[in-house]
Coordinates of C-alpha atoms and ligand atoms in Angstrom, one line a residue:
V176 CA -6.1 51.2 -98.1
E177 CA -4.9 53.1 -101.2
P178 CA -2.0 51.2 -102.8
R179 CA 0.8 53.4 -104.3
S180 CA 1.8 50.7 -106.8
R181 CA 1.2 53.1 -109.7
L182 CA 4.3 54.9 -108.7
F183 CA 6.5 51.8 -109.0
R184 CA 8.8 53.3 -111.6
E185 CA 9.4 56.5 -109.8
V186 CA 10.0 54.9 -106.4
A187 CA 12.2 52.2 -107.9
R188 CA 14.3 54.8 -109.7
A189 CA 14.9 56.7 -106.5
A190 CA 15.7 53.4 -104.7
L191 CA 18.3 52.5 -107.3
A192 CA 20.1 55.8 -106.7
D193 CA 20.1 55.3 -102.9
E194 CA 23.5 53.6 -102.1
R195 CA 22.7 53.1 -98.5
L196 CA 19.4 51.3 -99.4
Q197 CA 21.2 49.2 -101.9
R198 CA 23.7 48.0 -99.3
A199 CA 21.0 47.2 -96.8
L200 CA 18.9 45.3 -99.3
A201 CA 21.9 43.3 -100.7
A202 CA 23.1 42.4 -97.2
G203 CA 19.6 41.4 -95.9
T204 CA 18.5 39.4 -99.0
D205 CA 21.9 37.7 -99.4
R206 CA 21.8 36.5 -95.8
L207 CA 18.3 35.1 -96.0
R208 CA 19.0 33.5 -99.4
Q209 CA 22.1 31.7 -98.1
E210 CA 20.4 30.5 -95.0
R211 CA 17.5 29.2 -97.0
D212 CA 19.9 27.3 -99.4
R213 CA 21.9 25.8 -96.5
A214 CA 18.7 24.6 -94.8
F215 CA 17.4 22.9 -98.0
A216 CA 20.8 21.4 -98.8
A217 CA 20.6 19.7 -95.4
L218 CA 17.1 18.4 -95.9
P219 CA 17.2 15.1 -97.7
D220 CA 13.4 14.9 -98.4
G221 CA 13.2 18.7 -99.3
E222 CA 11.8 18.2 -102.8
A223 CA 9.3 15.5 -101.7
L224 CA 8.2 17.9 -98.9
R225 CA 7.6 20.7 -101.4
D226 CA 5.4 18.3 -103.5
R227 CA 3.5 17.4 -100.4
A228 CA 2.9 21.0 -99.4
R229 CA 1.8 21.9 -102.9
A230 CA -0.7 19.0 -102.8
I231 CA -2.0 20.0 -99.4
K232 CA -2.6 23.6 -100.5
A233 CA -4.3 22.5 -103.7
R234 CA -6.5 20.1 -101.8
S235 CA -7.4 22.7 -99.2
L236 CA -8.4 25.2 -101.9
A237 CA -10.5 22.6 -103.7
Q238 CA -12.6 22.2 -100.5
L239 CA -12.2 25.6 -99.0
D240 CA -15.9 26.1 -98.2
R241 CA -16.1 22.9 -96.3
L242 CA -12.8 23.4 -94.5
L243 CA -13.8 27.0 -93.4
A244 CA -17.1 25.8 -92.1
Q245 CA -15.4 23.0 -90.2
L246 CA -12.8 25.5 -88.8
A247 CA -15.5 27.9 -87.7
E248 CA -17.5 25.1 -86.0
R249 CA -14.4 23.8 -84.1
V250 CA -13.2 27.3 -83.1
E251 CA -16.7 28.1 -81.7
A252 CA -17.0 24.7 -80.0
R253 CA -13.8 25.6 -78.1
G254 CA -15.2 28.9 -77.0
G255 CA -13.9 31.2 -79.7
R256 CA -15.9 33.5 -81.9
V257 CA -15.6 33.6 -85.7
H258 CA -16.3 36.7 -87.8
W259 CA -16.4 36.9 -91.6
A260 CA -15.2 40.0 -93.4
A261 CA -15.9 40.5 -97.1
D262 CA -13.4 43.3 -97.5
A263 CA -10.9 45.5 -95.7
A264 CA -13.5 48.0 -94.4
E265 CA -15.6 45.2 -92.8
A266 CA -12.5 43.6 -91.2
C267 CA -11.3 47.0 -89.8
A268 CA -14.8 47.7 -88.5
L269 CA -15.0 44.3 -86.8
V270 CA -11.5 44.6 -85.1
T271 CA -12.0 48.2 -84.0
E272 CA -15.4 47.3 -82.5
I273 CA -13.9 44.3 -80.6
A274 CA -10.8 46.3 -79.5
G275 CA -12.9 49.2 -78.2
R276 CA -15.4 47.1 -76.1
D277 CA -15.6 48.0 -72.4
G278 CA -13.6 51.2 -73.0
G279 CA -10.6 49.3 -74.6
R280 CA -8.0 51.9 -75.7
R281 CA -4.7 50.0 -76.0
A282 CA -3.8 47.3 -78.4
V283 CA -0.5 45.4 -78.9
K284 CA 0.0 43.8 -82.3
S285 CA 2.3 41.2 -83.7
K286 CA 3.5 41.0 -87.3
S287 CA 0.6 40.3 -89.7
M288 CA 0.7 41.1 -93.4
T289 CA -3.1 40.7 -93.5
S290 CA -3.4 43.6 -91.1
E291 CA -1.1 45.6 -93.4
E292 CA -3.3 44.7 -96.3
I293 CA -6.4 46.1 -94.7
G294 CA -4.7 49.2 -93.1
L295 CA -5.7 48.1 -89.6
N296 CA -3.4 50.5 -87.7
A297 CA -4.9 53.6 -89.2
A298 CA -8.4 52.3 -88.6
L299 CA -7.6 51.5 -84.9
E300 CA -6.0 54.9 -84.4
G301 CA -8.9 56.6 -86.1
A302 CA -11.2 54.9 -83.6
G303 CA -9.1 56.1 -80.7
V304 CA -7.3 52.8 -80.0
E305 CA -3.6 53.2 -79.6
V306 CA -1.8 50.3 -81.3
V307 CA 1.8 49.3 -80.7
E308 CA 3.7 46.9 -83.0
T309 CA 5.6 44.4 -81.0
D310 CA 7.7 42.5 -83.6
L311 CA 11.1 44.3 -83.5
G312 CA 11.2 45.0 -87.2
E313 CA 7.5 46.2 -87.2
Y314 CA 8.3 48.4 -84.2
V315 CA 11.1 50.0 -86.1
V316 CA 9.0 50.8 -89.1
Q317 CA 6.1 52.0 -87.0
I318 CA 8.2 54.5 -85.0
A319 CA 9.9 55.6 -88.3
G320 CA 6.4 56.3 -89.7
E321 CA 7.0 53.8 -92.5
T322 CA 5.5 50.6 -93.8
P323 CA 7.1 47.1 -93.9
S324 CA 9.3 46.5 -96.9
H325 CA 9.6 42.7 -96.7
I326 CA 7.1 39.9 -95.8
I327 CA 9.4 38.4 -93.2
T328 CA 11.9 41.1 -92.2
P329 CA 9.9 44.4 -92.3
A330 CA 12.9 46.7 -91.7
I331 CA 15.3 45.0 -94.1
H332 CA 15.7 48.4 -95.8
K333 CA 17.3 49.9 -92.7
T334 CA 20.9 49.6 -91.4
K335 CA 21.8 49.1 -87.8
D336 CA 23.1 52.7 -87.6
E337 CA 19.9 54.1 -88.9
I338 CA 18.0 52.2 -86.3
A339 CA 20.4 53.4 -83.5
D340 CA 19.7 57.0 -84.6
L341 CA 15.9 56.3 -84.7
F342 CA 15.8 54.8 -81.2
A343 CA 17.9 57.6 -79.7
R344 CA 15.5 60.1 -81.2
H345 CA 12.3 58.3 -80.5
H346 CA 13.1 57.1 -77.0
G347 CA 15.0 60.2 -76.0
A348 CA 17.8 58.1 -74.7
P349 CA 21.6 57.8 -75.3
R350 CA 22.5 56.3 -78.7
L351 CA 23.3 52.6 -78.5
E352 CA 25.7 50.8 -80.8
R353 CA 25.2 47.1 -80.4
H354 CA 22.4 45.0 -81.8
E355 CA 21.9 43.4 -78.3
E356 CA 21.5 46.8 -76.6
L357 CA 19.1 48.0 -79.2
T358 CA 17.0 44.9 -78.8
R359 CA 17.0 45.2 -75.0
E360 CA 15.9 48.8 -75.2
A361 CA 12.9 47.9 -77.4
R362 CA 12.1 45.0 -75.2
E363 CA 12.0 47.1 -72.1
R364 CA 9.7 49.6 -73.8
L365 CA 7.4 46.9 -75.1
R366 CA 7.1 44.9 -71.9
A367 CA 5.0 47.7 -70.2
R368 CA 2.8 47.8 -73.3
F369 CA 2.0 44.1 -73.2
L370 CA 1.0 44.4 -69.5
A371 CA -1.3 47.4 -70.1
A372 CA -3.0 46.2 -73.3
D373 CA -6.7 45.6 -73.6
V374 CA -6.4 43.6 -76.7
G375 CA -3.8 41.6 -78.5
I376 CA -3.9 41.3 -82.3
T377 CA -2.1 38.7 -84.3
G378 CA -2.1 37.1 -87.8
V379 CA -2.4 33.4 -88.4
N380 CA 0.0 31.3 -90.4
F381 CA -2.2 28.2 -90.7
A382 CA -5.6 27.4 -89.4
V383 CA -6.3 23.7 -88.8
A384 CA -9.9 22.8 -89.7
E385 CA -9.9 19.4 -87.9
T386 CA -9.1 20.9 -84.5
G387 CA -9.9 24.6 -84.8
T388 CA -6.3 25.3 -84.0
L389 CA -4.5 28.6 -85.1
A390 CA -0.8 28.1 -85.8
I391 CA 1.4 31.2 -85.5
V392 CA 5.1 31.2 -85.9
E393 CA 7.6 33.8 -84.7
N394 CA 11.1 34.2 -83.3
E395 CA 10.7 36.8 -80.6
G396 CA 8.0 35.7 -78.2
N397 CA 5.9 38.7 -78.9
V398 CA 3.1 36.7 -80.5
R399 CA 2.8 34.6 -77.4
M400 CA 2.6 37.6 -75.2
S401 CA 0.2 39.4 -77.5
S402 CA -2.1 36.4 -77.6
S403 CA -2.0 35.5 -73.9
L404 CA -1.5 38.6 -71.8
P405 CA -4.4 40.9 -72.8
R406 CA -8.0 39.9 -72.0
R407 CA -8.9 39.7 -75.7
H408 CA -7.1 38.1 -78.6
V409 CA -8.1 39.0 -82.1
A410 CA -6.5 36.8 -84.8
I411 CA -6.9 37.9 -88.5
M412 CA -6.4 35.5 -91.4
G413 CA -6.9 35.4 -95.1
M414 CA -9.4 32.7 -95.9
E415 CA -6.8 30.7 -97.8
K416 CA -4.8 29.9 -94.6
V417 CA -7.0 27.0 -93.7
I418 CA -5.6 23.5 -94.0
P419 CA -7.3 20.2 -93.2
D420 CA -5.4 18.6 -90.3
L421 CA -2.4 18.5 -88.0
E422 CA -0.5 16.2 -90.3
S423 CA -0.7 18.9 -93.0
L424 CA 0.5 21.5 -90.5
A425 CA 3.6 19.5 -89.7
V426 CA 4.5 19.5 -93.4
C427 CA 3.9 23.2 -93.9
L428 CA 5.7 24.2 -90.7
R429 CA 8.9 22.3 -91.8
L430 CA 8.9 24.3 -95.1
L431 CA 7.9 27.7 -93.8
A432 CA 10.8 28.3 -91.4
R433 CA 13.4 26.8 -93.7
S434 CA 12.2 28.9 -96.7
A435 CA 11.9 32.1 -94.7
T436 CA 15.0 32.2 -92.5
G437 CA 16.7 28.9 -92.9
Q438 CA 15.7 27.7 -89.5
K439 CA 14.6 24.1 -89.0
M440 CA 11.7 25.5 -87.0
S441 CA 10.8 29.0 -85.8
S442 CA 11.8 29.7 -82.2
Y443 CA 8.2 29.8 -81.1
V444 CA 5.3 27.9 -82.7
S445 CA 2.0 28.8 -80.9
L446 CA -0.9 26.4 -81.4
I447 CA -4.0 28.2 -80.1
T448 CA -7.2 26.3 -79.7
G449 CA -9.8 28.5 -78.0
P450 CA -9.5 31.1 -75.2
R451 CA -8.3 30.2 -71.7
R452 CA -10.2 27.4 -70.2
E453 CA -11.3 26.9 -66.6
G454 CA -8.3 25.9 -64.5
E455 CA -5.8 27.3 -67.0
E456 CA -3.5 30.1 -65.8
D457 CA -2.6 31.8 -69.1
G458 CA -4.6 33.0 -72.0
P459 CA -7.2 35.5 -72.9
D460 CA -10.9 35.5 -71.8
E461 CA -12.0 36.0 -75.4
L462 CA -10.6 34.7 -78.7
H463 CA -11.9 36.3 -81.9
L464 CA -11.0 34.9 -85.4
V465 CA -11.6 37.3 -88.3
V466 CA -11.6 35.5 -91.6
L467 CA -10.9 37.9 -94.5
D468 CA -11.9 37.6 -98.2
N469 CA -10.9 40.9 -99.7
G470 CA -10.6 39.7 -103.3
R471 CA -9.5 36.1 -102.5
S472 CA -12.8 34.7 -103.8
R473 CA -12.0 36.3 -107.1
L474 CA -8.6 34.7 -107.2
L475 CA -10.1 31.3 -106.2
A476 CA -12.6 31.5 -109.1
D477 CA -9.9 32.4 -111.5
P478 CA -8.2 29.2 -112.9
A479 CA -5.3 31.3 -114.3
L480 CA -4.3 32.8 -111.0
R481 CA -5.7 30.5 -108.4
E482 CA -2.3 28.9 -107.5
S483 CA -1.2 32.3 -106.1
L484 CA -3.4 31.3 -103.1
H485 CA -1.0 28.5 -102.3
C486 CA 1.4 31.1 -100.9
I487 CA 2.6 30.5 -97.3
R488 CA 4.2 34.0 -97.2
C489 CA 7.7 32.8 -96.6
G490 CA 9.3 35.7 -98.5
A491 CA 11.9 33.4 -100.3
C492 CA 10.8 34.7 -103.7
L493 CA 11.6 38.2 -102.7
N494 CA 15.2 37.4 -101.7
V495 CA 16.1 35.9 -105.1
C496 CA 14.2 38.4 -107.3
P497 CA 16.6 40.8 -109.1
V498 CA 13.9 43.4 -109.2
Y499 CA 13.0 43.3 -105.5
R500 CA 16.6 43.1 -104.5
H501 CA 17.2 46.5 -106.1
A502 CA 13.9 48.3 -106.0
G503 CA 13.1 47.3 -102.4
G504 CA 9.6 46.6 -101.0
H505 CA 8.4 50.2 -100.8
A506 CA 8.4 50.5 -104.6
Y507 CA 5.6 48.0 -104.8
G508 CA 3.4 50.4 -102.9
W509 CA 1.3 47.9 -101.0
A510 CA 1.3 45.1 -98.5
Y511 CA 2.8 42.3 -100.6
P512 CA 6.0 43.1 -102.5
G513 CA 8.2 41.0 -104.7
P514 CA 7.1 38.4 -107.3
I515 CA 4.1 37.2 -105.2
G516 CA 3.0 40.8 -104.7
A517 CA 3.3 41.5 -108.4
V518 CA 0.9 38.5 -109.0
V519 CA -1.7 39.1 -106.3
D520 CA -1.7 42.9 -105.9
P521 CA -3.5 43.6 -109.2
S522 CA -6.2 41.1 -108.2
L523 CA -6.6 42.0 -104.6
A524 CA -6.0 45.8 -104.8
G525 CA -7.6 46.2 -108.3
P526 CA -5.8 46.1 -111.7
E527 CA -6.0 49.8 -112.3
R528 CA -4.1 50.5 -109.0
A529 CA -1.3 47.9 -109.5
A530 CA -0.9 47.8 -113.3
P531 CA 2.9 48.4 -113.3
L532 CA 3.7 45.5 -111.0
P533 CA 3.4 42.4 -113.3
F534 CA 6.0 44.1 -115.6
A535 CA 8.4 44.5 -112.7
S536 CA 10.1 41.2 -113.4
S537 CA 12.8 39.9 -115.7
L538 CA 11.0 36.5 -115.8
C539 CA 14.3 34.8 -114.9
G540 CA 12.4 32.1 -112.9
A541 CA 14.4 32.3 -109.7
C542 CA 11.3 32.9 -107.7
A543 CA 9.6 29.7 -108.9
E544 CA 12.8 27.7 -108.2
V545 CA 12.7 28.6 -104.5
C546 CA 9.0 28.7 -103.9
P547 CA 8.3 26.0 -101.3
V548 CA 4.8 25.3 -102.7
R549 CA 6.0 25.5 -106.3
I550 CA 3.9 28.4 -107.5
P551 CA 4.8 29.0 -111.1
L552 CA 5.2 32.7 -110.5
P553 CA 6.6 33.7 -114.0
H554 CA 3.6 32.1 -115.7
L555 CA 1.2 33.9 -113.4
L556 CA 3.1 37.2 -114.0
L557 CA 2.6 36.7 -117.8
R558 CA -1.1 36.1 -117.3
Q559 CA -1.4 39.3 -115.3
R560 CA 0.6 41.2 -118.0
E561 CA -1.8 39.8 -120.6
R562 CA -4.7 41.1 -118.7
V563 CA -3.2 44.6 -118.2
V564 CA -2.4 44.8 -121.9
T565 CA -5.9 43.6 -122.9
A566 CA -7.6 46.0 -120.6
R567 CA -5.5 48.9 -122.0
S568 CA -6.3 47.9 -125.6
A569 CA -10.0 47.8 -124.7
E570 CA -9.7 51.3 -123.2
R571 CA -7.9 52.6 -126.3
A572 CA -10.4 50.9 -128.6
A573 CA -13.1 52.7 -126.6
G574 CA -11.5 56.0 -127.5
A575 CA -9.2 56.6 -124.5
G576 CA -6.5 57.5 -127.0
G577 CA -2.8 56.7 -127.3
G578 CA -1.0 53.4 -128.2
A579 CA -1.6 53.6 -132.0
L580 CA 2.1 53.0 -132.7
E581 CA 2.3 50.1 -130.2
R582 CA -0.7 48.4 -131.8
A583 CA 0.7 48.9 -135.3
L584 CA 4.0 47.5 -134.2
A585 CA 2.4 44.5 -132.6
R586 CA 0.3 43.8 -135.7
A587 CA 3.4 44.2 -138.0
F588 CA 5.3 41.8 -135.7
A589 CA 2.5 39.2 -135.8
W590 CA 2.3 39.5 -139.6
A591 CA 6.1 39.1 -140.0
M592 CA 6.3 36.1 -137.7
A593 CA 3.5 34.2 -139.5
S594 CA 5.6 33.0 -142.5
P595 CA 9.3 32.0 -142.9
A596 CA 9.7 34.3 -146.0
R597 CA 8.3 37.3 -144.1
Y598 CA 10.5 36.5 -141.1
R599 CA 13.6 36.4 -143.3
W600 CA 12.6 39.7 -144.9
A601 CA 11.9 41.3 -141.5
S602 CA 15.3 40.1 -140.2
R603 CA 17.1 41.7 -143.1
L604 CA 15.2 44.9 -142.6
A605 CA 16.0 45.0 -138.9
R606 CA 19.7 44.5 -139.7
V607 CA 19.7 47.4 -142.2
A608 CA 17.6 49.7 -140.0
S609 CA 19.9 49.1 -136.9
L610 CA 23.1 49.9 -138.8
P611 CA 23.2 53.7 -137.9
F612 CA 22.8 52.9 -134.2
A613 CA 25.1 49.9 -133.8
R614 CA 28.5 50.4 -132.1
R615 CA 30.8 47.4 -131.7
G616 CA 27.9 44.9 -131.9
W617 CA 25.6 46.7 -129.5
L618 CA 22.7 49.2 -129.7
R619 CA 23.2 51.8 -127.0
R620 CA 20.3 53.9 -127.9
A621 CA 17.7 53.1 -130.5
P622 CA 14.3 54.3 -131.4
G623 CA 11.6 51.9 -130.1
L624 CA 14.1 50.3 -127.6
R625 CA 14.5 53.4 -125.4
A626 CA 13.1 51.8 -122.3
W627 CA 15.5 48.9 -122.7
T628 CA 18.6 50.8 -123.7
A629 CA 18.2 53.4 -121.0
S630 CA 19.7 51.0 -118.5
R631 CA 21.5 48.3 -120.6
D632 CA 22.7 47.7 -124.2
F633 CA 20.9 45.6 -126.7
P634 CA 22.7 43.3 -129.0
A635 CA 22.7 44.5 -132.6
P636 CA 21.4 42.0 -135.2
A637 CA 24.3 39.9 -136.6
R638 CA 25.7 40.9 -140.0
R639 CA 24.8 37.4 -141.3
S640 CA 21.8 35.5 -139.9
F641 CA 22.2 31.9 -138.6
R642 CA 20.4 30.6 -141.7
E643 CA 22.7 32.4 -144.0
R644 CA 25.8 31.1 -142.2
R645 CA 24.4 27.6 -142.2
K646 CA 23.8 27.7 -146.0
T647 CA 27.4 28.7 -146.8
S648 CA 29.1 26.4 -144.2
Ligands
SF4_266 S1 5.2 32.8 -103.5 FE1 6.2 31.1 -102.7 S2 8.3 31.9 -102.3 FE2 7.0 33.7 -102.5 S3 6.3 34.2 -100.4 FE3 4.7 32.8 -101.3 S4 5.3 30.7 -100.7 FE4 7.1 32.0 -100.4

């Protein structure tokens, strides 16, 4: 999958000028944010729960190899098959091979960010397997020929009117007005797909090592149908999704729904332990679990960024991020948008492909405040920035050119900050140098600050510094 994160600035600029998109993003993220806040305000042990979830994720990562081995052993003991995929290509090859067995040609799929990460739909279609998204938001973006723009609500960038037009065009049916009618129409179309599918593909929210249970949450019932109606069920999970036991699952589930949508619990929580057993009426003949690495081992071995693997993909950090709320998910150019995407994309997709993302943050800290597992996102963003800058400097030192002015400025800044006398001298110099550009206390356009002043004013240095005023007071 080729991320388009390099184009962040261009796509974000176009998004900012799109009034319809701005309205859709504001309405969607405001609603999710308010629901989340309400749910936590009504949860007396919310803070303690967050601490527990953080500890569970840290403990799980510390013994990831043991837990994954235990999970695999328990899944297989219950009749499932476990497959290990080192990267996206391996995962896609595994799933397409399983889906195509015995002439399989039709797949239904529920929402899975891991499948977006590996570009599974394109791989399946390339292998001649027709795949239909069954989550309503995913269905909308699939028939629109787009990608999801939010972890939880994939079509958050679309208004109801746009969806009404899209359905009328795609379904060749009269245009419907009401939410309920649109949902009913999609449901009617999808029902036949579930019944005809050879394989059902889902993600996994948590995998319980102790029992070999896959926990999948949803609100529409489509996961349950995708995992129980077709003969084969393929579940795809990033390897960090494993947790030790059912007690840990209870903690994580209480937080996930509240953080994502403000619900106490998702409408459906499927706990899948093996394929259909003898005497059972429902369930697939085969259950395949694909465990994906795709750069996660690198994150795990990286003490500076390891905590990003605590993420339970609730999407709460997106809804409060001033950058995501305006740029929208497509600007990030890959599966994971928002603050968590800006942290993990450079490591998972490759730093050269996602270099602009760590800079797409005001570092206001709102993301860390809402993160249910307390990931210190602003600190991780700074670490990713440091790496991008270091890599660029190394490239330039190796003769890739450019950046001489930036390096000289950084050196001059470091020199000036190293002694009080130089700092005073530099402050005075800045005051004098800014005089020609200052208007009523603000710099509206100044050399060296062009990127900042293009979209907002910069405060001009005060006529008298704090130290000078203090001396004369
Ligand atoms: S980083 Fe935290 S808030 Fe953001 S999606 Fe992950 S768990 Fe949710």
